[in-house]
mmCIF file of C-alpha atoms and ligand atoms in Angstrom:
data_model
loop_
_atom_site.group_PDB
_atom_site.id
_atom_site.type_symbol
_atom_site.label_atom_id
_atom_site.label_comp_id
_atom_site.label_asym_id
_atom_site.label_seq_id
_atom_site.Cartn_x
_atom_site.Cartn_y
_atom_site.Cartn_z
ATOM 1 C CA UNK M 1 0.000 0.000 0.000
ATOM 2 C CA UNK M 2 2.176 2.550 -1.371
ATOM 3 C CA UNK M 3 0.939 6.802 -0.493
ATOM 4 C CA UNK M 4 1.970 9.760 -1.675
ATOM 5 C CA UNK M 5 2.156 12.852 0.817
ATOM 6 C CA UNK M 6 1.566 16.096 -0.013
ATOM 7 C CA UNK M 7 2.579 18.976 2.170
ATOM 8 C CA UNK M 8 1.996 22.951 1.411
ATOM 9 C CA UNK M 9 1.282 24.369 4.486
ATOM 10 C CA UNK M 10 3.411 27.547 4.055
ATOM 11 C CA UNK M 11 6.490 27.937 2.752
ATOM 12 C CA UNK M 12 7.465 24.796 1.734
ATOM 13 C CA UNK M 13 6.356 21.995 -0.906
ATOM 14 C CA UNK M 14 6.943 18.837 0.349
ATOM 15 C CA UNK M 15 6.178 14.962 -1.373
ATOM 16 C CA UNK M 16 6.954 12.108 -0.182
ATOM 17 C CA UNK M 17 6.278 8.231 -0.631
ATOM 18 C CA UNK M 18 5.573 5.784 2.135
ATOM 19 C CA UNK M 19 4.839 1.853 2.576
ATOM 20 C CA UNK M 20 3.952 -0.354 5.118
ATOM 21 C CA UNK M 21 6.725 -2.910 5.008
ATOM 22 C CA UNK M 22 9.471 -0.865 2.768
ATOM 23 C CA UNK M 23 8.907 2.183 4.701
ATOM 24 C CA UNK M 24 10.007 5.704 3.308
ATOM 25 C CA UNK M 25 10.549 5.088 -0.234
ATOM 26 C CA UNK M 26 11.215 8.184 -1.477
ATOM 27 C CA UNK M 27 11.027 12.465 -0.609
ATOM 28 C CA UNK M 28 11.543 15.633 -2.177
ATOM 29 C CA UNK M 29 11.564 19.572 -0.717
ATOM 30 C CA UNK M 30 11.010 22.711 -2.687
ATOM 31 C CA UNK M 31 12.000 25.441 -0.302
ATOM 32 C CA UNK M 32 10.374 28.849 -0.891
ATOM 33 C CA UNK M 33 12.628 30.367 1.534
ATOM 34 C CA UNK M 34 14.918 32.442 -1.123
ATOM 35 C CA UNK M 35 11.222 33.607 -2.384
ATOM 36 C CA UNK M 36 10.348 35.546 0.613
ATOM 37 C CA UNK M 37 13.769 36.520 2.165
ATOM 38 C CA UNK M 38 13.511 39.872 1.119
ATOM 39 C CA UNK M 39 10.079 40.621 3.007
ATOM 40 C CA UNK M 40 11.189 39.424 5.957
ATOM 41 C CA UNK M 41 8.912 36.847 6.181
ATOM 42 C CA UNK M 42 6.464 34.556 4.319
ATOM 43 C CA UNK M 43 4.072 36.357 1.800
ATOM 44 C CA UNK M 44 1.139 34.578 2.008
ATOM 45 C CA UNK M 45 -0.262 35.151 -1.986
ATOM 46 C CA UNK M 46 3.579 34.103 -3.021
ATOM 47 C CA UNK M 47 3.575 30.891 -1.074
ATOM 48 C CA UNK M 48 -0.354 29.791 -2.456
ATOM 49 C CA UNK M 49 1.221 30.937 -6.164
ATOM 50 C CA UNK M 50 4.701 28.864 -5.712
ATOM 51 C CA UNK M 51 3.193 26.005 -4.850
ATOM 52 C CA UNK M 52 1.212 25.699 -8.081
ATOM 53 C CA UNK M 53 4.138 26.009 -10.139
ATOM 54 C CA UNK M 54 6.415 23.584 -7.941
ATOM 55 C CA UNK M 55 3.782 20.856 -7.127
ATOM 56 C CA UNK M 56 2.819 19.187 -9.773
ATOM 57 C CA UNK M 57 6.784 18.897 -10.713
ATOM 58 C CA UNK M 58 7.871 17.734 -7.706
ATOM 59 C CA UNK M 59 5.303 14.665 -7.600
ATOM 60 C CA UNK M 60 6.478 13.742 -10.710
ATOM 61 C CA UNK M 61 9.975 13.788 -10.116
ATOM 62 C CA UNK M 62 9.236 11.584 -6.895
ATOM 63 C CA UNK M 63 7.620 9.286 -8.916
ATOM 64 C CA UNK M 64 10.287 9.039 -11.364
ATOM 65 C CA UNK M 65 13.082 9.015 -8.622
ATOM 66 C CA UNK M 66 11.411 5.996 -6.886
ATOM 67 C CA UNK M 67 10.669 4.749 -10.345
ATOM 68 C CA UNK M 68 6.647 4.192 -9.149
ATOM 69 C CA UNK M 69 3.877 4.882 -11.124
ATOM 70 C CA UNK M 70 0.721 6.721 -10.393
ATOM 71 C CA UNK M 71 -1.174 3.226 -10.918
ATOM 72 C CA UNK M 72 1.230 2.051 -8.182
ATOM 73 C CA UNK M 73 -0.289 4.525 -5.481
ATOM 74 C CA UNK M 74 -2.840 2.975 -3.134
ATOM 75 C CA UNK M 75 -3.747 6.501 -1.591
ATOM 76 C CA UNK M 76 -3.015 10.126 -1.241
ATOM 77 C CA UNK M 77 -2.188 12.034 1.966
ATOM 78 C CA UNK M 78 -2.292 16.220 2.361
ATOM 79 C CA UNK M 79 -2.239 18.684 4.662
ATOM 80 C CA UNK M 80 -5.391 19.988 5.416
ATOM 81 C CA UNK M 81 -4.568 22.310 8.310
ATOM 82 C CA UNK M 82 -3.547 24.701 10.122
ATOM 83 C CA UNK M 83 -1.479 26.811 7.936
ATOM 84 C CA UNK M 84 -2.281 29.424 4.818
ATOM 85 C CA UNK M 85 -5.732 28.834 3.321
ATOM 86 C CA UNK M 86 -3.855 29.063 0.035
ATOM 87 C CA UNK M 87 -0.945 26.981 -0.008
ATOM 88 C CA UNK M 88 -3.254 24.615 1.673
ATOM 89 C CA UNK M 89 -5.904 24.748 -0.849
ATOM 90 C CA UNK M 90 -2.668 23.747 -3.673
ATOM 91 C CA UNK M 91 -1.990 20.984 -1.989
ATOM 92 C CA UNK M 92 -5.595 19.453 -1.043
ATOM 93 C CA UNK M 93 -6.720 20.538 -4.729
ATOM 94 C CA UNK M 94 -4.279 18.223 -6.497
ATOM 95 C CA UNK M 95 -3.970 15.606 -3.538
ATOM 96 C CA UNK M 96 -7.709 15.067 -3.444
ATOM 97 C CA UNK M 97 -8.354 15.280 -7.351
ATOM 98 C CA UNK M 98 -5.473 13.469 -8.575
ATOM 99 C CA UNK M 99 -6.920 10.669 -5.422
ATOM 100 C CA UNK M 100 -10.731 10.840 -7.290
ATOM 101 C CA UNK M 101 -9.005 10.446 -10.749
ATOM 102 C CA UNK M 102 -7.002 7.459 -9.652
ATOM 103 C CA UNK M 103 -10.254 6.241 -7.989
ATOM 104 C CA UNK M 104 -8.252 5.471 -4.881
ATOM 105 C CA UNK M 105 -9.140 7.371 -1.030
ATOM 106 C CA UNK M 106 -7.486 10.847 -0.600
ATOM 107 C CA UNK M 107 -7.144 11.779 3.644
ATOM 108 C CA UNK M 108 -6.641 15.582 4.942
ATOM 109 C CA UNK M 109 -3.541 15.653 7.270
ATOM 110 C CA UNK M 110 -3.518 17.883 10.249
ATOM 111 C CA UNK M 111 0.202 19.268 10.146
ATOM 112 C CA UNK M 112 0.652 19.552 13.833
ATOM 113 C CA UNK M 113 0.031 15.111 13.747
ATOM 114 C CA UNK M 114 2.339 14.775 11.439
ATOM 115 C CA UNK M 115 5.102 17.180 13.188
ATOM 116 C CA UNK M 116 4.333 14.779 16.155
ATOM 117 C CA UNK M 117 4.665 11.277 14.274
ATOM 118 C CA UNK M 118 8.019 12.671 12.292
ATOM 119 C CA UNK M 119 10.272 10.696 14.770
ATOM 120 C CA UNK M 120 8.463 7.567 13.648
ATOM 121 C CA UNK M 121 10.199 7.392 10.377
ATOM 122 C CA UNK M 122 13.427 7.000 12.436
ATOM 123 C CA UNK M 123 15.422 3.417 12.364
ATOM 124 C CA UNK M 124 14.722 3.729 16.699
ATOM 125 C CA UNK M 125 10.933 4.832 16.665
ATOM 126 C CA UNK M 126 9.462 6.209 19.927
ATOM 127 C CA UNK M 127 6.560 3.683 21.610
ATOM 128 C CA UNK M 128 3.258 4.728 23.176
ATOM 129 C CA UNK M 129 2.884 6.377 25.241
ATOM 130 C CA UNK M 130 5.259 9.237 25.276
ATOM 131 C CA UNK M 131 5.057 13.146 25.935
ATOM 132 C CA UNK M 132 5.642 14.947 23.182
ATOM 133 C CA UNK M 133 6.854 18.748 22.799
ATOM 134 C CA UNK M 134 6.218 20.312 19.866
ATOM 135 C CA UNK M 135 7.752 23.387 18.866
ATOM 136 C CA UNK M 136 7.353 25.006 15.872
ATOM 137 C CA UNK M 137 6.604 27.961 13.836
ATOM 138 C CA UNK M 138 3.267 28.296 14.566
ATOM 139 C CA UNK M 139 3.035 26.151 17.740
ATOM 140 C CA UNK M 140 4.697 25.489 20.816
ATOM 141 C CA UNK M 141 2.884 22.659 23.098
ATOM 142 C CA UNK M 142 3.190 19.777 25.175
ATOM 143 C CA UNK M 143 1.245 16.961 24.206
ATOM 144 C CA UNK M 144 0.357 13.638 25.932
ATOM 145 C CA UNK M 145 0.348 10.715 23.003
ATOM 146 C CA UNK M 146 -1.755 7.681 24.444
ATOM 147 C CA UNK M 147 -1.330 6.578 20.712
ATOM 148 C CA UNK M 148 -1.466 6.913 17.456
ATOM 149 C CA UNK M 149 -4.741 9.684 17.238
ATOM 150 C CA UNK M 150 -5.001 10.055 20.615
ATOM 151 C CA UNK M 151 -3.376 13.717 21.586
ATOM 152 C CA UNK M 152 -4.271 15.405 24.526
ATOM 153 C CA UNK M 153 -2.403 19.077 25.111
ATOM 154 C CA UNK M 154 -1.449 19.137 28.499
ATOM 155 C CA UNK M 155 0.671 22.776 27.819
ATOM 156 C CA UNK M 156 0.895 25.499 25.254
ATOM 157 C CA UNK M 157 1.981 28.800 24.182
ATOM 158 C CA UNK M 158 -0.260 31.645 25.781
ATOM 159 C CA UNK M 159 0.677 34.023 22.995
ATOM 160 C CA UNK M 160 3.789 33.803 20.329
ATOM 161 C CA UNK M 161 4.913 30.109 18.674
ATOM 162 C CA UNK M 162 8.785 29.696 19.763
ATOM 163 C CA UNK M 163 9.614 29.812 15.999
ATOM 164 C CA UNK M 164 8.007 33.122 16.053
ATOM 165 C CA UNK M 165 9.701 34.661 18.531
ATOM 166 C CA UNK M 166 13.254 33.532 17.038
ATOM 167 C CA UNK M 167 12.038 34.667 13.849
ATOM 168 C CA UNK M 168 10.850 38.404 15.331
ATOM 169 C CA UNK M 169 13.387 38.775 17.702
ATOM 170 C CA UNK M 170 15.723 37.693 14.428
ATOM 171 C CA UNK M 171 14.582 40.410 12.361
ATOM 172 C CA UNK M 172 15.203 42.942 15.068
ATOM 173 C CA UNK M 173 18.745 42.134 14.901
ATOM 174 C CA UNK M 174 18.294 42.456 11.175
ATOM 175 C CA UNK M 175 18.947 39.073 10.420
ATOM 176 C CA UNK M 176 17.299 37.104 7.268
ATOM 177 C CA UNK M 177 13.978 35.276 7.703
ATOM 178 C CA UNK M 178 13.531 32.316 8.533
ATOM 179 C CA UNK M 179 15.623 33.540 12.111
ATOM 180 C CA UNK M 180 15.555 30.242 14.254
ATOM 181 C CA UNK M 181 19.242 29.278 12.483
ATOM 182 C CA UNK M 182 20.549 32.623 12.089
ATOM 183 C CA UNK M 183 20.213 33.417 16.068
ATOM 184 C CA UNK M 184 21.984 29.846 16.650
ATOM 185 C CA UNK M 185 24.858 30.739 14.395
ATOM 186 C CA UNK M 186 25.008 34.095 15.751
ATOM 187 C CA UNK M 187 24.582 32.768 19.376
ATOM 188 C CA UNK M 188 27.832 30.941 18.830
ATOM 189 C CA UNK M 189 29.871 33.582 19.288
ATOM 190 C CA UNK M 190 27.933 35.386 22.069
ATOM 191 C CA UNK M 191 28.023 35.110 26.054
ATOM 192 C CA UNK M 192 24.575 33.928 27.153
ATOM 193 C CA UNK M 193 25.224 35.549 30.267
ATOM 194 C CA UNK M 194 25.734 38.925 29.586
ATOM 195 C CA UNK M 195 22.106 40.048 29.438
ATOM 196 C CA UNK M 196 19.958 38.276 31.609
ATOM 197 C CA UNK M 197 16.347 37.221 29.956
ATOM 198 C CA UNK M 198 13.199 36.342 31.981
ATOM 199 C CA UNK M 199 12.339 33.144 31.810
ATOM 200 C CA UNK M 200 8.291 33.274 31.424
ATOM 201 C CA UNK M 201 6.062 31.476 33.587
ATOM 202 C CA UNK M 202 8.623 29.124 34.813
ATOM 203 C CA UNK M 203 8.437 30.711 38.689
ATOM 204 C CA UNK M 204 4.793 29.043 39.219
ATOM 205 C CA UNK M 205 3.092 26.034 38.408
ATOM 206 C CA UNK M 206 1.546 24.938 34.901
ATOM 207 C CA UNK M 207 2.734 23.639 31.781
ATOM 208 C CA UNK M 208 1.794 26.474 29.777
ATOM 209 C CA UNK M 209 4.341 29.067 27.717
ATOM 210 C CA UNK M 210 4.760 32.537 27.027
ATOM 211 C CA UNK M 211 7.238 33.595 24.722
ATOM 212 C CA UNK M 212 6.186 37.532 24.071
ATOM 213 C CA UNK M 213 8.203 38.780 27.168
ATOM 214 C CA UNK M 214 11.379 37.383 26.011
ATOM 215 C CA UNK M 215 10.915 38.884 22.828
ATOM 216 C CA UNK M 216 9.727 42.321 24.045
ATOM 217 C CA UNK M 217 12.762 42.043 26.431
ATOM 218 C CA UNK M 218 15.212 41.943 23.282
ATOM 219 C CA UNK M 219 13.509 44.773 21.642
ATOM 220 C CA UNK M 220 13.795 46.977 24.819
ATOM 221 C CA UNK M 221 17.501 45.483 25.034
ATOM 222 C CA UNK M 222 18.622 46.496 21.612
ATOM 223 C CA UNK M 223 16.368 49.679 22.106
ATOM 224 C CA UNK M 224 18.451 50.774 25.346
ATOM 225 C CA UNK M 225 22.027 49.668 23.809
ATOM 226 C CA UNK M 226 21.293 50.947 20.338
ATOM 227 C CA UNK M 227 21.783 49.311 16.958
ATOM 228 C CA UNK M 228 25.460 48.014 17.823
ATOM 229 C CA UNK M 229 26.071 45.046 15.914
ATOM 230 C CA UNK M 230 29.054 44.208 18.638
ATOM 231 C CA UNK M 231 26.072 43.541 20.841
ATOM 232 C CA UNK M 232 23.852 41.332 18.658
ATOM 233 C CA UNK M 233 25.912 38.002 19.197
ATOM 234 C CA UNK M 234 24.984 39.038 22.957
ATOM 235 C CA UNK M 235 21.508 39.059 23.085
ATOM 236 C CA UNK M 236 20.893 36.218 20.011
ATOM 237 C CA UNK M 237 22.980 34.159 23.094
ATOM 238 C CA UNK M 238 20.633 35.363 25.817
ATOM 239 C CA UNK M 239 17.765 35.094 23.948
ATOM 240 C CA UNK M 240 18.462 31.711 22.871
ATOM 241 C CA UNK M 241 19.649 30.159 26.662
ATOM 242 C CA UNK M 242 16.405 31.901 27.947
ATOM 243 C CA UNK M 243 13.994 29.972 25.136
ATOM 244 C CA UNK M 244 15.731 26.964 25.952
ATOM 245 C CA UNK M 245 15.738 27.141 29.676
ATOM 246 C CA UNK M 246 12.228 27.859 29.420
ATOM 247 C CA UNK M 247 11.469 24.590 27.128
ATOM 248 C CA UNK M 248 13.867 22.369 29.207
ATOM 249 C CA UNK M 249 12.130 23.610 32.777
ATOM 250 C CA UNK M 250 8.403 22.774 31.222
ATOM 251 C CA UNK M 251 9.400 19.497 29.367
ATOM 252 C CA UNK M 252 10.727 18.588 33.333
ATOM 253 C CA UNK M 253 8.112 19.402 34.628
ATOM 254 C CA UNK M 254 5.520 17.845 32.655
ATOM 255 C CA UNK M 255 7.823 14.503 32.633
ATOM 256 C CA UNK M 256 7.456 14.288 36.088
ATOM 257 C CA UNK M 257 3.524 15.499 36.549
ATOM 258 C CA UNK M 258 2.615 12.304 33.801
ATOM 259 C CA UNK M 259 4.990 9.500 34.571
ATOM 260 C CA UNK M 260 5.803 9.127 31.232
ATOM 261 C CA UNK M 261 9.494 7.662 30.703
ATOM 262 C CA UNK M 262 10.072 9.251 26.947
ATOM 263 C CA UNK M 263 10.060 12.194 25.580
ATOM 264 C CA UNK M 264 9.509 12.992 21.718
ATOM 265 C CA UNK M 265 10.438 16.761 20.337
ATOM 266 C CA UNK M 266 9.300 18.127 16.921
ATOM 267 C CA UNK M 267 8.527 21.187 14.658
ATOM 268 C CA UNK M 268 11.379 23.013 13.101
ATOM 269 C CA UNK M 269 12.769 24.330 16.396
ATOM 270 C CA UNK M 270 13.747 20.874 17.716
ATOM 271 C CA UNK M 271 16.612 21.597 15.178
ATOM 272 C CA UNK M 272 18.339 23.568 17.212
ATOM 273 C CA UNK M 273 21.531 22.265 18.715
ATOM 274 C CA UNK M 274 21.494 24.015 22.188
ATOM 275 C CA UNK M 275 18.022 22.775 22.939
ATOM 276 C CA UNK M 276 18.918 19.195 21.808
ATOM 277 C CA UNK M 277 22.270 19.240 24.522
ATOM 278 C CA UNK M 278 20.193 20.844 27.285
ATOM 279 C CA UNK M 279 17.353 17.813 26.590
ATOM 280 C CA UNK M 280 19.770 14.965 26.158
ATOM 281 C CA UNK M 281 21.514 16.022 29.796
ATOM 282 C CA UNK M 282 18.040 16.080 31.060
ATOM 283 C CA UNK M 283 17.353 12.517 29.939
ATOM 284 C CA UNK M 284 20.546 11.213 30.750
ATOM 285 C CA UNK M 285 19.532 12.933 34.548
ATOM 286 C CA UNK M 286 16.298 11.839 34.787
ATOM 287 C CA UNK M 287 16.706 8.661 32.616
ATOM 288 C CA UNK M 288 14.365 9.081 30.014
ATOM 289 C CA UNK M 289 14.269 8.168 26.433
ATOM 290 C CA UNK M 290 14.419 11.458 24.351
ATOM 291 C CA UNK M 291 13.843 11.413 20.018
ATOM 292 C CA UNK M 292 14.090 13.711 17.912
ATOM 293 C CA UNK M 293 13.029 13.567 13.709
ATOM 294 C CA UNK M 294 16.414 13.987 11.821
ATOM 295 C CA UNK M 295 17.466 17.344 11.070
ATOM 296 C CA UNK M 296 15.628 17.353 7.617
ATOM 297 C CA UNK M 297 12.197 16.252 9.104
ATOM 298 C CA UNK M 298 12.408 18.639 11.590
ATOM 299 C CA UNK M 299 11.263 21.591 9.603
ATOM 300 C CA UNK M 300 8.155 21.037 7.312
ATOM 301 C CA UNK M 301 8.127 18.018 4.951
ATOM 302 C CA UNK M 302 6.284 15.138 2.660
ATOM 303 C CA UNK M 303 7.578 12.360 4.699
ATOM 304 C CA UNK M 304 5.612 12.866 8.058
ATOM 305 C CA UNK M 305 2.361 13.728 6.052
ATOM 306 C CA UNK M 306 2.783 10.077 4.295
ATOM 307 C CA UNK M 307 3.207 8.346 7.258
ATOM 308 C CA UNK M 308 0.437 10.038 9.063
ATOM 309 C CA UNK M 309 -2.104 9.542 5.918
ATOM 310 C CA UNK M 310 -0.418 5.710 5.974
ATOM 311 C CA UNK M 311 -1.830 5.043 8.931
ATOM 312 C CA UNK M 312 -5.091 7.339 8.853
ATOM 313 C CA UNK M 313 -5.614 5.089 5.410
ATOM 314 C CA UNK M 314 -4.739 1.836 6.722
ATOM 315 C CA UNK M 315 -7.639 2.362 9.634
ATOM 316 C CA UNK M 316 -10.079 2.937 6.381
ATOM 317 C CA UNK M 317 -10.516 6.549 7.515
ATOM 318 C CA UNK M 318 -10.798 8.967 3.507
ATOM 319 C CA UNK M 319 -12.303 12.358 3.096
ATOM 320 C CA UNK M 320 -14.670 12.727 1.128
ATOM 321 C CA UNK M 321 -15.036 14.167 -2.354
ATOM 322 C CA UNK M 322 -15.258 17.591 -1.161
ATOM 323 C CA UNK M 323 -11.844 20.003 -1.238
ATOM 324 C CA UNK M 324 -11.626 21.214 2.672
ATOM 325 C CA UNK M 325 -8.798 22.705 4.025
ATOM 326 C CA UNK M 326 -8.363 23.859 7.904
ATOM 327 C CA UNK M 327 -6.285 26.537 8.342
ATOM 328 C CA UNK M 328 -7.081 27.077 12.367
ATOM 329 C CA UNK M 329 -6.857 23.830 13.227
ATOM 330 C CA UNK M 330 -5.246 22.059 16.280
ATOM 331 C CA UNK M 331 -4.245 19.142 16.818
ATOM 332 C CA UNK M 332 -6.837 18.411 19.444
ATOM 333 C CA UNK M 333 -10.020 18.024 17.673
HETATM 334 O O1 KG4 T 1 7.966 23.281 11.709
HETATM 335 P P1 KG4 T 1 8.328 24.421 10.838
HETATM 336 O O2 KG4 T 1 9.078 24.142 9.571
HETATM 337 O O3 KG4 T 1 7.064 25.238 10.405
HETATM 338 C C1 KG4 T 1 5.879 25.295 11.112
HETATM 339 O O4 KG4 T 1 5.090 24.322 11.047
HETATM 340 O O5 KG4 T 1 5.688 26.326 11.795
HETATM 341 O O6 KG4 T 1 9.151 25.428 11.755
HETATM 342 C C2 KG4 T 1 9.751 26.590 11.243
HETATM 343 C C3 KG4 T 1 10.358 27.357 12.413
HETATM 344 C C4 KG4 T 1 10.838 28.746 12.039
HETATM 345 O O7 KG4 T 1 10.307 29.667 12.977
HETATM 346 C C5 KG4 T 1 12.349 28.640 12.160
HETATM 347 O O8 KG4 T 1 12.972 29.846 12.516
HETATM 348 C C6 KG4 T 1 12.489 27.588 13.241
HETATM 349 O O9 KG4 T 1 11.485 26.644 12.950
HETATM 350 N N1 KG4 T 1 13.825 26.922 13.215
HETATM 351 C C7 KG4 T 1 14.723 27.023 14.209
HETATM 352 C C8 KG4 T 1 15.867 26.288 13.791
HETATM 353 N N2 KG4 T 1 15.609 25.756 12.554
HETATM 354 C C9 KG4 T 1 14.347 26.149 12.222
HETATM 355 N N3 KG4 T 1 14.679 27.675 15.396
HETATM 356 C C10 KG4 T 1 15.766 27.604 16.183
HETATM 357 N N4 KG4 T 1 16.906 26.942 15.849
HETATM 358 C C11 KG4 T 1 16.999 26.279 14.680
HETATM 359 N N5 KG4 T 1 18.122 25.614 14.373
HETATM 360 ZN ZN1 ZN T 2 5.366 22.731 10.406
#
């Protein structure tokens, strides 16, 4: 039962094929991100009018790569939501009508699953159940996983995404979007310690985040300092150490509130190197089982929206023939 993934969330265009017994076959990224570098950030219209021009030759490619035929596929996977309503609607527009054409089932993908079940495609997957933090561009959230489907949010961001805030508090040290690997390079060469960030909502209980006062902290910073670049690698240090302090403290915390013995971290954030040390000393101290996607299914990708549609399909869930698309969505419902 071999399925093609489609993913077109945002910025990226991402197709992938998966099979039960042989695994990933096959994946391929378009990356938008040289598109919308000199906005700052991702234009919404670009992204939705990218992906119709890279879709269509990125599947076939992927076919041709994995030397499959359309005839071959048993069912089609997209992303259905959250994310722009127009890159979406690319993606769930050719997944579902290439599907009906085919006469084979098409299934929506929400995103934020298959951010969660990315370290499945790993040679050492993660078993149920496991807590899973998910930190993204659009998300940041700790998430109880029974099982497969069964998600329940026991923490989340009160205001910005921790992707967001690397990527605003990037821009204000007029670095290119997307900022989350700029700030880490930059951070390199910085002393963490110099300026001291808050570290939100860590001084009381809960497992929920706020990331908007460590960003408004950096923009007062760099407002009381002035534009001195000498400063920048600095603050990119302090900002990071306080982000990852801040994850590290709740993922603790939320270990020891459910029991669970492994922890699974996703979304393009769980790239970052400093936050990967600072979890794998946790683990090691509190003996846990910590896995992360590789570096490549970190960010947004095909793969995990194969997999997830894999075993949506498998269960004989489809959508049906209408095109829907969820922007808002959570993972939740
Ligand atoms: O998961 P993703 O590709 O998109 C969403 O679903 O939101 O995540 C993109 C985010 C961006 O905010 C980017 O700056 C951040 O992940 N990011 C990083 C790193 N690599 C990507 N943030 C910190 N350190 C990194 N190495
Ligand atoms: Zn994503």
């Amino acid at each position: 039962m071999i399925i093609l993934g489609i993913e077109t969330s945002c910025d990226e265009t991402g197709v992938a094929l998966y099979e039960g017994s042989a695994g990933l076959i096959a994946h391929r990224l378009y990356s938008q991100i040289a598109l919308h570098k000199e906005f700052g950030g991702v234009v919404p219209e670009l992204a939705s009018r990218d992906q119709i021009q890279k879709l269509l030759p990125l599947i076939h490619q992927l076919l041709e790569e994995a030397d499959i035929a359309l005839s071959d596929l048993a069912g089609i996977a997209f992303t259905a939501g959250p994310g722009l309503a127009g890159a979406l609607m690319v993606g769930a527009c050719v997944g579902r009508s290439l599907a009906w054409a085919l006469g084979i089932p098409a299934i929506g993908v929400n995103h934020l699953e298959g951010h969660l079940l990315a370290p499945m495609l790993e040679e050492n997957p993660p078993n149920f159940p496991h807590l899973a933090l998910l930190v993204s561009g659009g998300h940041c959230a700790l998430i109880q996983v029974q099982r497969f489907a069964d998600y329940c949010i026991i923490g989340e961001t009160q205001d910005d995404a921790v992707g967001e805030a690397f990527d605003k508090t990037a821009r204000l040290l007029g670095l290119p979007y997307p900022g989350g690997p700029q700030i880490a390079t930059l951070a390199t060469r910085g002393d963490a310690k110099r300026y001291h960030f808050p570290r939100p909502m860590t001084d009381r209980p809960g497992l929920d985040f706020s990331f908007s006062g460590i960003k408004t902290f950096a923009a007062n910073l760099v407002h009381q300092v002035g534009q001195d670049p000498a400063t920048h690698p600095d603050i990119a240090a302090g900002f990071q150490q306080a982000i990852v302090d801040t994850l590290v403290i709740k993922a603790r915390r939320a270990l020891k509130e459910t029991g669970l013995t492994s922890l699974v971290v996703s979304g393009g954030v769980s790239a970052n190197q400093l936050l990967r040390e600072e979890l794998a000393l946790m683990a090691n101290e509190l003996n846990i089982k910590l896995y992360f996607p590789r570096p490549a299914f970190c960010t947004d990708n095909g793969a995990m929206i194969a997999y997830a549609g894999y075993q949506h399909l498998k269960l004989g869930e489809k959508s049906d023939l209408a095109i829907t698309i969820e922007p808002r969505k959570g993972v939740k419902s």
